[in-house]
Amino acid sequence: MKDLDWGNLSFGYMKTDYNVRCYYRDGKWGEIEVCSDEFLKLHMAATCLHYGQEAFEGLKAYRCPDGKVRIFRVKDNAERLQSTCEGIVMPKVPTELFEEMVKKVVRLNQEYIPTYESGATLYIRPLLIGTSAQVGVHPSKEYLFMIFVTPVGPYFKGGFVCNKYAIVRDYDRAAPLGTGRYKVGGNYAASLRAHMYAAGKGYGSEFYLDAKEKKYVDECGAANFFGIKNGTYITPKSTSILPSITNKSLMQIAEDLGLKVERRPVPEEELPTFEEAGACGTAAVISPISELDDLDTGKKYVFGDKPGPWSTKLYNTLRGIQYGTVEDKHGWTTVVIE
Ligand code: PLP
Ligand code: COI
């Protein structure tokens, strides 16, 4: 293991030893290549640079107390990337190739997987880009699929602590029938100004309402939203939010813990009725929400400074499954290193 200050890592990039790459040429995927170069050599007219043919994924590897290394729901990430590929006309990366490359890159960089005690993890970032030169707006003929890893600490400072979010009405992340449900870089470009605006006012992140009517809850920056009331876990159904794998898992865990689960449009007026609220995602895990401030109307929705009892149970169960300390009833984890 590398001698790093695992407990003080931020959610940032750190160089590791290897990345893995696979090229799509002449209508088929090639062999997996192992590479130690952090840089890419790209044609200046590549479609990823001009027309946004770029998709990514995010998952983590966990060093567990039983000494094994596990990854979480890798098939779901492969399938979401395939859905993104359909969305922006790129060739699908087969699930087996995706999974093999994830395992390979984790094993090759195992010295960078943080210790269990540190609470840090190895973030895995698959990236798919169109590489052939086009000047007209057309999909690329050639693609590069690659994966790098980097050790990360919590996305929000402090980890499982409450954060304040700002409802922004002057920015949309994605249109109702746009690319919000796909994991493409353009959505994140569209979120940067809103993020800087909210962060500049001291908020953990920006919070989006639906782009069309500004009536319904969409997403919390780079995470999904959930609220809990009357023994029910409620999360928005919307065509413009990313289908979060963490949220999908929490819906199942909520049901396993005896909560009812509802996935439906959530009007802003419902916010004051929630007993607990949180943001969830691979990076955020669960990040409980202390307060949601609507910066334009001045309304404030307050949920409290301490994580609520259901959010805590959900968090502990999810983390327990990821770290192999709670039974993995649904077969979500894959052991990558025994
Ligand atoms: N929403 C957005 C916009 C995201 O970027 C992410 C992170 O991937 C999520 C939600 C959470 O998704 P997941 O739980 O699959 O990481
Ligand atoms: C996630 O993986 O949960 C993310 O939201 C990725 C983010 C850093 C863009």
Short mmCIF file of C-alpha atoms and ligand atoms in Angstrom, two decimals:
data_model
loop_
_atom_site.label_atom_id
_atom_site.label_comp_id
_atom_site.label_asym_id
_atom_site.label_seq_id
_atom_site.Cartn_x
_atom_site.Cartn_y
_atom_site.Cartn_z
CA MET A 1 0.00 0.00 0.00
CA LYS A 2 1.11 3.52 -0.73
CA ASP A 3 1.98 5.64 2.25
CA LEU A 4 -0.69 8.32 1.85
CA ASP A 5 -2.69 10.37 4.32
CA TRP A 6 -5.86 8.38 3.53
CA GLY A 7 -7.98 10.09 6.18
CA ASN A 8 -7.49 13.55 4.72
CA LEU A 9 -8.19 12.93 1.05
CA SER A 10 -10.55 15.30 -0.71
CA PHE A 11 -12.75 14.38 -3.68
CA GLY A 12 -10.06 15.21 -6.19
CA TYR A 13 -7.72 13.74 -8.78
CA MET A 14 -4.55 11.97 -7.76
CA LYS A 15 -2.29 10.20 -10.23
CA THR A 16 -2.26 6.41 -9.94
CA ASP A 17 -0.07 3.95 -11.84
CA TYR A 18 -2.29 2.66 -14.65
CA ASN A 19 -5.39 3.28 -16.69
CA VAL A 20 -7.04 0.86 -19.11
CA ARG A 21 -8.19 1.64 -22.66
CA CYS A 22 -10.12 -0.01 -25.44
CA TYR A 23 -10.65 1.37 -28.94
CA TYR A 24 -13.71 0.99 -31.17
CA ARG A 25 -12.68 0.84 -34.83
CA ASP A 26 -14.25 -0.64 -37.98
CA GLY A 27 -17.45 -1.35 -36.10
CA LYS A 28 -15.92 -3.39 -33.27
CA TRP A 29 -14.21 -3.16 -29.90
CA GLY A 30 -10.52 -4.11 -29.77
CA GLU A 31 -8.31 -5.58 -27.05
CA ILE A 32 -7.94 -4.05 -23.57
CA GLU A 33 -4.73 -2.05 -23.28
CA VAL A 34 -2.96 -1.13 -20.05
CA CYS A 35 -1.43 2.32 -20.07
CA SER A 36 0.61 4.39 -17.63
CA ASP A 37 0.26 7.69 -19.52
CA GLU A 38 -2.27 10.13 -18.03
CA PHE A 39 -2.62 11.98 -21.34
CA LEU A 40 -4.54 11.26 -24.54
CA LYS A 41 -3.47 12.05 -28.05
CA LEU A 42 -6.59 13.31 -29.80
CA HIS A 43 -7.46 14.64 -33.22
CA MET A 44 -8.31 18.33 -32.93
CA ALA A 45 -11.59 17.74 -34.81
CA ALA A 46 -12.67 14.79 -32.60
CA THR A 47 -16.44 14.81 -32.01
CA CYS A 48 -15.97 14.68 -28.22
CA LEU A 49 -14.31 18.09 -28.36
CA HIS A 50 -16.80 19.82 -30.63
CA TYR A 51 -20.14 18.07 -30.43
CA GLY A 52 -20.16 16.68 -26.92
CA GLN A 53 -19.88 12.98 -27.75
CA GLU A 54 -18.61 12.27 -24.29
CA ALA A 55 -20.09 10.08 -21.58
CA PHE A 56 -18.79 9.00 -18.22
CA GLU A 57 -19.67 6.84 -15.24
CA GLY A 58 -18.72 6.80 -11.59
CA LEU A 59 -18.45 3.94 -9.10
CA LYS A 60 -16.22 2.99 -6.20
CA ALA A 61 -14.04 0.18 -4.87
CA TYR A 62 -14.14 -0.44 -1.12
CA ARG A 63 -11.38 -1.97 1.01
CA CYS A 64 -13.44 -4.02 3.43
CA PRO A 65 -12.75 -5.07 7.04
CA ASP A 66 -12.60 -8.75 5.93
CA GLY A 67 -9.58 -7.83 3.79
CA LYS A 68 -11.43 -8.13 0.45
CA VAL A 69 -12.00 -5.37 -2.07
CA ARG A 70 -15.54 -5.00 -3.39
CA ILE A 71 -17.19 -2.92 -6.09
CA PHE A 72 -20.87 -1.99 -6.01
CA ARG A 73 -23.47 -2.67 -8.74
CA VAL A 74 -20.99 -2.55 -11.62
CA LYS A 75 -23.55 -4.06 -14.05
CA ASP A 76 -25.89 -1.16 -13.36
CA ASN A 77 -23.18 1.33 -14.29
CA ALA A 78 -22.50 -0.63 -17.49
CA GLU A 79 -26.20 -0.57 -18.34
CA ARG A 80 -26.56 3.13 -17.61
CA LEU A 81 -23.60 3.83 -19.89
CA GLN A 82 -25.35 1.78 -22.58
CA SER A 83 -28.44 3.93 -22.16
CA THR A 84 -26.27 7.05 -22.46
CA CYS A 85 -24.71 5.57 -25.62
CA GLU A 86 -28.18 5.29 -27.14
CA GLY A 87 -28.92 8.83 -26.04
CA ILE A 88 -25.98 10.42 -27.83
CA VAL A 89 -25.46 7.87 -30.63
CA MET A 90 -22.30 6.07 -29.53
CA PRO A 91 -21.56 2.33 -29.79
CA LYS A 92 -22.49 0.47 -26.61
CA VAL A 93 -19.72 -0.84 -24.40
CA PRO A 94 -20.70 -4.47 -23.67
CA THR A 95 -21.33 -5.20 -19.99
CA GLU A 96 -18.61 -7.92 -19.89
CA LEU A 97 -16.00 -5.55 -21.35
CA PHE A 98 -17.00 -2.80 -18.91
CA GLU A 99 -16.79 -5.18 -15.96
CA GLU A 100 -13.49 -6.72 -17.04
CA MET A 101 -11.90 -3.30 -17.46
CA VAL A 102 -13.18 -2.10 -14.07
CA LYS A 103 -11.73 -5.17 -12.33
CA LYS A 104 -8.45 -4.85 -14.18
CA VAL A 105 -7.89 -1.19 -13.39
CA VAL A 106 -8.75 -1.71 -9.70
CA ARG A 107 -6.37 -4.68 -9.40
CA LEU A 108 -3.58 -2.83 -11.20
CA ASN A 109 -3.89 0.13 -8.82
CA GLN A 110 -4.63 -1.79 -5.62
CA GLU A 111 -1.93 0.08 -3.71
CA TYR A 112 -4.11 3.17 -4.02
CA ILE A 113 -7.25 1.69 -2.46
CA PRO A 114 -7.64 3.59 0.82
CA THR A 115 -7.70 1.82 4.17
CA TYR A 116 -11.08 0.78 5.62
CA GLU A 117 -10.60 2.96 8.70
CA SER A 118 -10.00 6.14 6.69
CA GLY A 119 -13.54 6.11 5.22
CA ALA A 120 -11.98 6.99 1.85
CA THR A 121 -12.52 4.89 -1.28
CA LEU A 122 -11.12 4.34 -4.74
CA TYR A 123 -13.26 6.26 -7.24
CA ILE A 124 -13.54 4.58 -10.64
CA ARG A 125 -14.15 6.83 -13.62
CA PRO A 126 -15.06 5.18 -16.95
CA LEU A 127 -15.02 7.58 -19.91
CA LEU A 128 -16.24 7.10 -23.48
CA ILE A 129 -15.39 9.62 -26.20
CA GLY A 130 -15.89 10.02 -29.95
CA THR A 131 -12.43 10.35 -31.46
CA SER A 132 -12.78 10.66 -35.22
CA ALA A 133 -12.59 13.97 -37.02
CA GLN A 134 -15.90 15.50 -38.10
CA VAL A 135 -16.76 19.05 -38.95
CA GLY A 136 -20.39 18.45 -39.85
CA VAL A 137 -22.57 17.50 -36.91
CA HIS A 138 -22.44 13.69 -37.15
CA PRO A 139 -21.57 10.91 -34.77
CA SER A 140 -17.97 9.73 -34.74
CA LYS A 141 -16.93 6.48 -36.42
CA GLU A 142 -14.22 5.70 -33.85
CA TYR A 143 -14.34 5.77 -30.06
CA LEU A 144 -12.11 5.37 -27.05
CA PHE A 145 -13.40 3.80 -23.87
CA MET A 146 -11.04 4.18 -20.94
CA ILE A 147 -11.10 3.92 -17.16
CA PHE A 148 -8.94 5.63 -14.59
CA VAL A 149 -9.12 5.45 -10.80
CA THR A 150 -8.25 7.89 -8.06
CA PRO A 151 -8.46 7.65 -4.26
CA VAL A 152 -11.10 10.01 -2.86
CA GLY A 153 -12.42 11.30 0.42
CA PRO A 154 -15.97 12.60 0.95
CA TYR A 155 -17.66 14.68 -1.78
CA PHE A 156 -19.12 17.02 0.81
CA LYS A 157 -16.78 18.14 3.55
CA GLY A 158 -17.29 16.13 6.71
CA GLY A 159 -18.93 13.09 5.05
CA PHE A 160 -22.22 12.07 6.70
CA VAL A 161 -23.16 15.53 7.94
CA CYS A 162 -25.97 17.89 6.96
CA ASN A 163 -25.62 20.43 4.19
CA LYS A 164 -27.60 23.42 3.00
CA TYR A 165 -28.70 23.61 -0.62
CA ALA A 166 -29.91 26.54 -2.70
CA ILE A 167 -32.89 26.25 -5.05
CA VAL A 168 -31.84 28.11 -8.19
CA ARG A 169 -34.46 29.28 -10.68
CA ASP A 170 -32.26 31.17 -13.11
CA TYR A 171 -30.45 28.09 -14.40
CA ASP A 172 -31.56 24.77 -15.86
CA ARG A 173 -29.33 21.74 -15.82
CA ALA A 174 -31.28 19.84 -18.48
CA ALA A 175 -34.48 20.14 -20.52
CA PRO A 176 -37.39 17.75 -19.95
CA LEU A 177 -36.66 15.84 -23.16
CA GLY A 178 -32.95 16.69 -23.23
CA THR A 179 -29.93 14.81 -21.93
CA GLY A 180 -30.56 15.02 -18.16
CA ARG A 181 -31.16 11.29 -17.89
CA TYR A 182 -27.81 10.53 -19.53
CA LYS A 183 -24.42 10.94 -17.91
CA VAL A 184 -22.87 13.30 -20.45
CA GLY A 185 -20.41 16.10 -19.80
CA GLY A 186 -22.75 18.74 -21.25
CA ASN A 187 -25.10 18.45 -18.28
CA TYR A 188 -22.23 19.26 -15.96
CA ALA A 189 -21.11 22.21 -18.11
CA ALA A 190 -24.69 23.49 -17.84
CA SER A 191 -24.53 23.17 -14.04
CA LEU A 192 -21.27 25.04 -13.43
CA ARG A 193 -22.65 28.57 -13.23
CA ALA A 194 -25.47 27.51 -10.92
CA HIS A 195 -22.97 25.63 -8.78
CA MET A 196 -20.60 28.59 -8.51
CA TYR A 197 -23.53 30.85 -7.67
CA ALA A 198 -24.79 28.57 -4.86
CA ALA A 199 -21.29 27.80 -3.55
CA GLY A 200 -20.48 31.53 -3.54
CA LYS A 201 -23.39 32.05 -1.17
CA GLY A 202 -22.10 29.34 1.16
CA TYR A 203 -24.32 26.44 0.06
CA GLY A 204 -23.12 22.86 -0.37
CA SER A 205 -24.66 22.71 -3.81
CA GLU A 206 -27.35 24.04 -6.13
CA PHE A 207 -30.78 22.41 -6.21
CA TYR A 208 -32.90 22.19 -9.36
CA LEU A 209 -36.63 22.34 -9.89
CA ASP A 210 -38.07 20.97 -13.14
CA ALA A 211 -37.02 23.13 -16.08
CA LYS A 212 -40.48 23.48 -17.66
CA GLU A 213 -42.72 24.65 -14.83
CA LYS A 214 -40.36 25.21 -11.88
CA LYS A 215 -42.96 23.44 -9.77
CA TYR A 216 -41.44 20.05 -9.07
CA VAL A 217 -38.23 18.90 -7.41
CA ASP A 218 -35.59 17.55 -9.81
CA GLU A 219 -32.06 17.03 -8.45
CA CYS A 220 -29.52 18.23 -5.89
CA GLY A 221 -26.55 19.19 -8.05
CA ALA A 222 -24.77 15.91 -8.85
CA ALA A 223 -27.04 13.81 -6.67
CA ASN A 224 -30.69 12.64 -6.53
CA PHE A 225 -33.15 13.89 -3.92
CA PHE A 226 -35.20 11.89 -1.41
CA GLY A 227 -37.58 12.93 1.33
CA ILE A 228 -39.04 10.83 4.15
CA LYS A 229 -42.38 11.27 5.90
CA ASN A 230 -45.00 9.02 7.51
CA GLY A 231 -42.88 5.91 7.06
CA THR A 232 -42.47 6.58 3.32
CA TYR A 233 -39.35 7.15 1.20
CA ILE A 234 -40.28 9.58 -1.59
CA THR A 235 -38.11 10.43 -4.58
CA PRO A 236 -38.84 12.44 -7.73
CA LYS A 237 -39.85 10.88 -11.01
CA SER A 238 -38.69 13.14 -13.80
CA THR A 239 -37.38 12.74 -17.35
CA SER A 240 -34.53 15.18 -16.74
CA ILE A 241 -32.77 13.61 -13.77
CA LEU A 242 -30.00 11.01 -13.81
CA PRO A 243 -31.26 7.57 -12.75
CA SER A 244 -29.04 7.23 -9.70
CA ILE A 245 -27.85 3.74 -8.79
CA THR A 246 -27.50 4.83 -5.16
CA ASN A 247 -31.11 6.02 -5.16
CA LYS A 248 -32.29 2.78 -6.77
CA SER A 249 -30.44 0.89 -4.01
CA LEU A 250 -31.88 3.10 -1.27
CA MET A 251 -35.41 2.51 -2.60
CA GLN A 252 -34.82 -1.25 -2.19
CA ILE A 253 -33.15 -0.86 1.23
CA ALA A 254 -36.00 1.42 2.37
CA GLU A 255 -38.48 -1.30 1.43
CA ASP A 256 -36.34 -3.93 3.18
CA LEU A 257 -36.33 -1.75 6.32
CA GLY A 258 -40.12 -1.51 6.25
CA LEU A 259 -40.63 1.89 4.63
CA LYS A 260 -43.09 2.43 1.80
CA VAL A 261 -41.49 3.75 -1.36
CA GLU A 262 -42.94 6.28 -3.79
CA ARG A 263 -41.29 7.48 -6.99
CA ARG A 264 -43.45 10.27 -8.37
CA PRO A 265 -43.42 14.00 -9.16
CA VAL A 266 -42.66 15.90 -5.93
CA PRO A 267 -44.10 19.43 -5.92
CA GLU A 268 -42.08 22.12 -4.16
CA GLU A 269 -45.06 22.72 -1.81
CA GLU A 270 -44.55 19.24 -0.42
CA LEU A 271 -41.05 20.06 0.87
CA PRO A 272 -42.20 21.43 4.27
CA THR A 273 -44.01 18.14 4.98
CA PHE A 274 -40.85 15.99 4.91
CA GLU A 275 -39.43 14.86 8.25
CA GLU A 276 -36.04 14.12 6.66
CA ALA A 277 -34.45 14.96 3.33
CA GLY A 278 -31.22 13.99 1.65
CA ALA A 279 -29.08 13.96 -1.46
CA CYS A 280 -27.74 10.62 -2.67
CA GLY A 281 -25.19 9.43 -5.18
CA THR A 282 -21.93 7.53 -5.51
CA ALA A 283 -19.88 10.57 -4.58
CA ALA A 284 -22.31 11.98 -2.00
CA VAL A 285 -23.37 8.54 -0.60
CA ILE A 286 -26.16 10.03 1.54
CA SER A 287 -25.74 13.65 2.33
CA PRO A 288 -28.58 14.71 4.62
CA ILE A 289 -30.10 18.12 3.90
CA SER A 290 -30.35 20.55 6.81
CA GLU A 291 -32.03 23.31 4.85
CA LEU A 292 -33.24 24.11 1.34
CA ASP A 293 -33.41 27.82 0.55
CA ASP A 294 -35.39 29.11 -2.42
CA LEU A 295 -33.21 32.10 -3.23
CA ASP A 296 -35.85 33.81 -5.39
CA THR A 297 -38.94 33.44 -3.25
CA GLY A 298 -37.09 33.62 0.07
CA LYS A 299 -38.78 30.41 1.29
CA LYS A 300 -36.71 28.19 3.56
CA TYR A 301 -37.36 24.50 4.16
CA VAL A 302 -35.64 23.37 7.32
CA PHE A 303 -34.99 19.70 8.15
CA GLY A 304 -32.58 20.05 11.07
CA ASP A 305 -28.83 20.02 11.69
CA LYS A 306 -28.52 16.32 12.55
CA PRO A 307 -29.03 13.37 10.21
CA GLY A 308 -32.51 11.92 10.88
CA PRO A 309 -33.10 8.35 12.13
CA TRP A 310 -34.20 6.90 8.76
CA SER A 311 -31.39 8.60 6.83
CA THR A 312 -28.94 7.18 9.37
CA LYS A 313 -30.37 3.66 9.03
CA LEU A 314 -30.32 3.87 5.25
CA TYR A 315 -26.75 5.17 5.29
CA ASN A 316 -25.53 2.46 7.68
CA THR A 317 -27.20 -0.30 5.68
CA LEU A 318 -25.90 0.93 2.33
CA ARG A 319 -22.35 1.37 3.65
CA GLY A 320 -22.57 -2.00 5.41
CA ILE A 321 -23.45 -3.74 2.15
CA GLN A 322 -20.70 -1.90 0.28
CA TYR A 323 -18.13 -2.88 2.93
CA GLY A 324 -19.34 -6.46 3.30
CA THR A 325 -20.50 -6.06 6.93
CA VAL A 326 -24.25 -6.25 6.16
CA GLU A 327 -25.67 -9.18 4.21
CA ASP A 328 -25.79 -8.44 0.46
CA LYS A 329 -29.26 -9.93 -0.08
CA HIS A 330 -29.64 -8.54 -3.59
CA GLY A 331 -26.24 -9.57 -4.94
CA TRP A 332 -25.05 -6.00 -5.52
CA THR A 333 -21.37 -6.38 -4.71
CA THR A 334 -18.56 -8.07 -6.63
CA VAL A 335 -15.34 -9.12 -4.92
CA VAL A 336 -12.47 -7.85 -7.05
CA ILE A 337 -9.60 -8.80 -4.75
CA GLU A 338 -9.93 -11.80 -2.38
N1 PLP B 1 -27.40 12.85 -10.37
C1 PLP B 1 -26.34 13.33 -11.03
C2 PLP B 1 -26.52 14.51 -11.88
C3 PLP B 1 -25.09 12.71 -10.90
O1 PLP B 1 -24.01 13.20 -11.51
C4 PLP B 1 -24.98 11.56 -10.09
C5 PLP B 1 -23.71 10.86 -9.97
O2 PLP B 1 -23.39 9.99 -10.71
C6 PLP B 1 -26.11 11.09 -9.42
C7 PLP B 1 -27.31 11.76 -9.58
C8 PLP B 1 -26.05 9.88 -8.56
O3 PLP B 1 -25.98 8.71 -9.33
P1 PLP B 1 -25.29 7.41 -8.77
O4 PLP B 1 -25.98 7.08 -7.51
O5 PLP B 1 -25.50 6.39 -9.81
O6 PLP B 1 -23.88 7.75 -8.55
C1 COI B 2 -21.09 10.63 -8.57
O1 COI B 2 -20.36 9.73 -9.01
O2 COI B 2 -21.86 10.46 -7.62
C2 COI B 2 -21.06 11.96 -9.14
O3 COI B 2 -21.94 12.71 -8.94
C3 COI B 2 -19.92 12.32 -9.92
C4 COI B 2 -19.67 13.78 -9.86
C5 COI B 2 -18.32 14.05 -9.31
C6 COI B 2 -19.88 14.34 -11.21
#
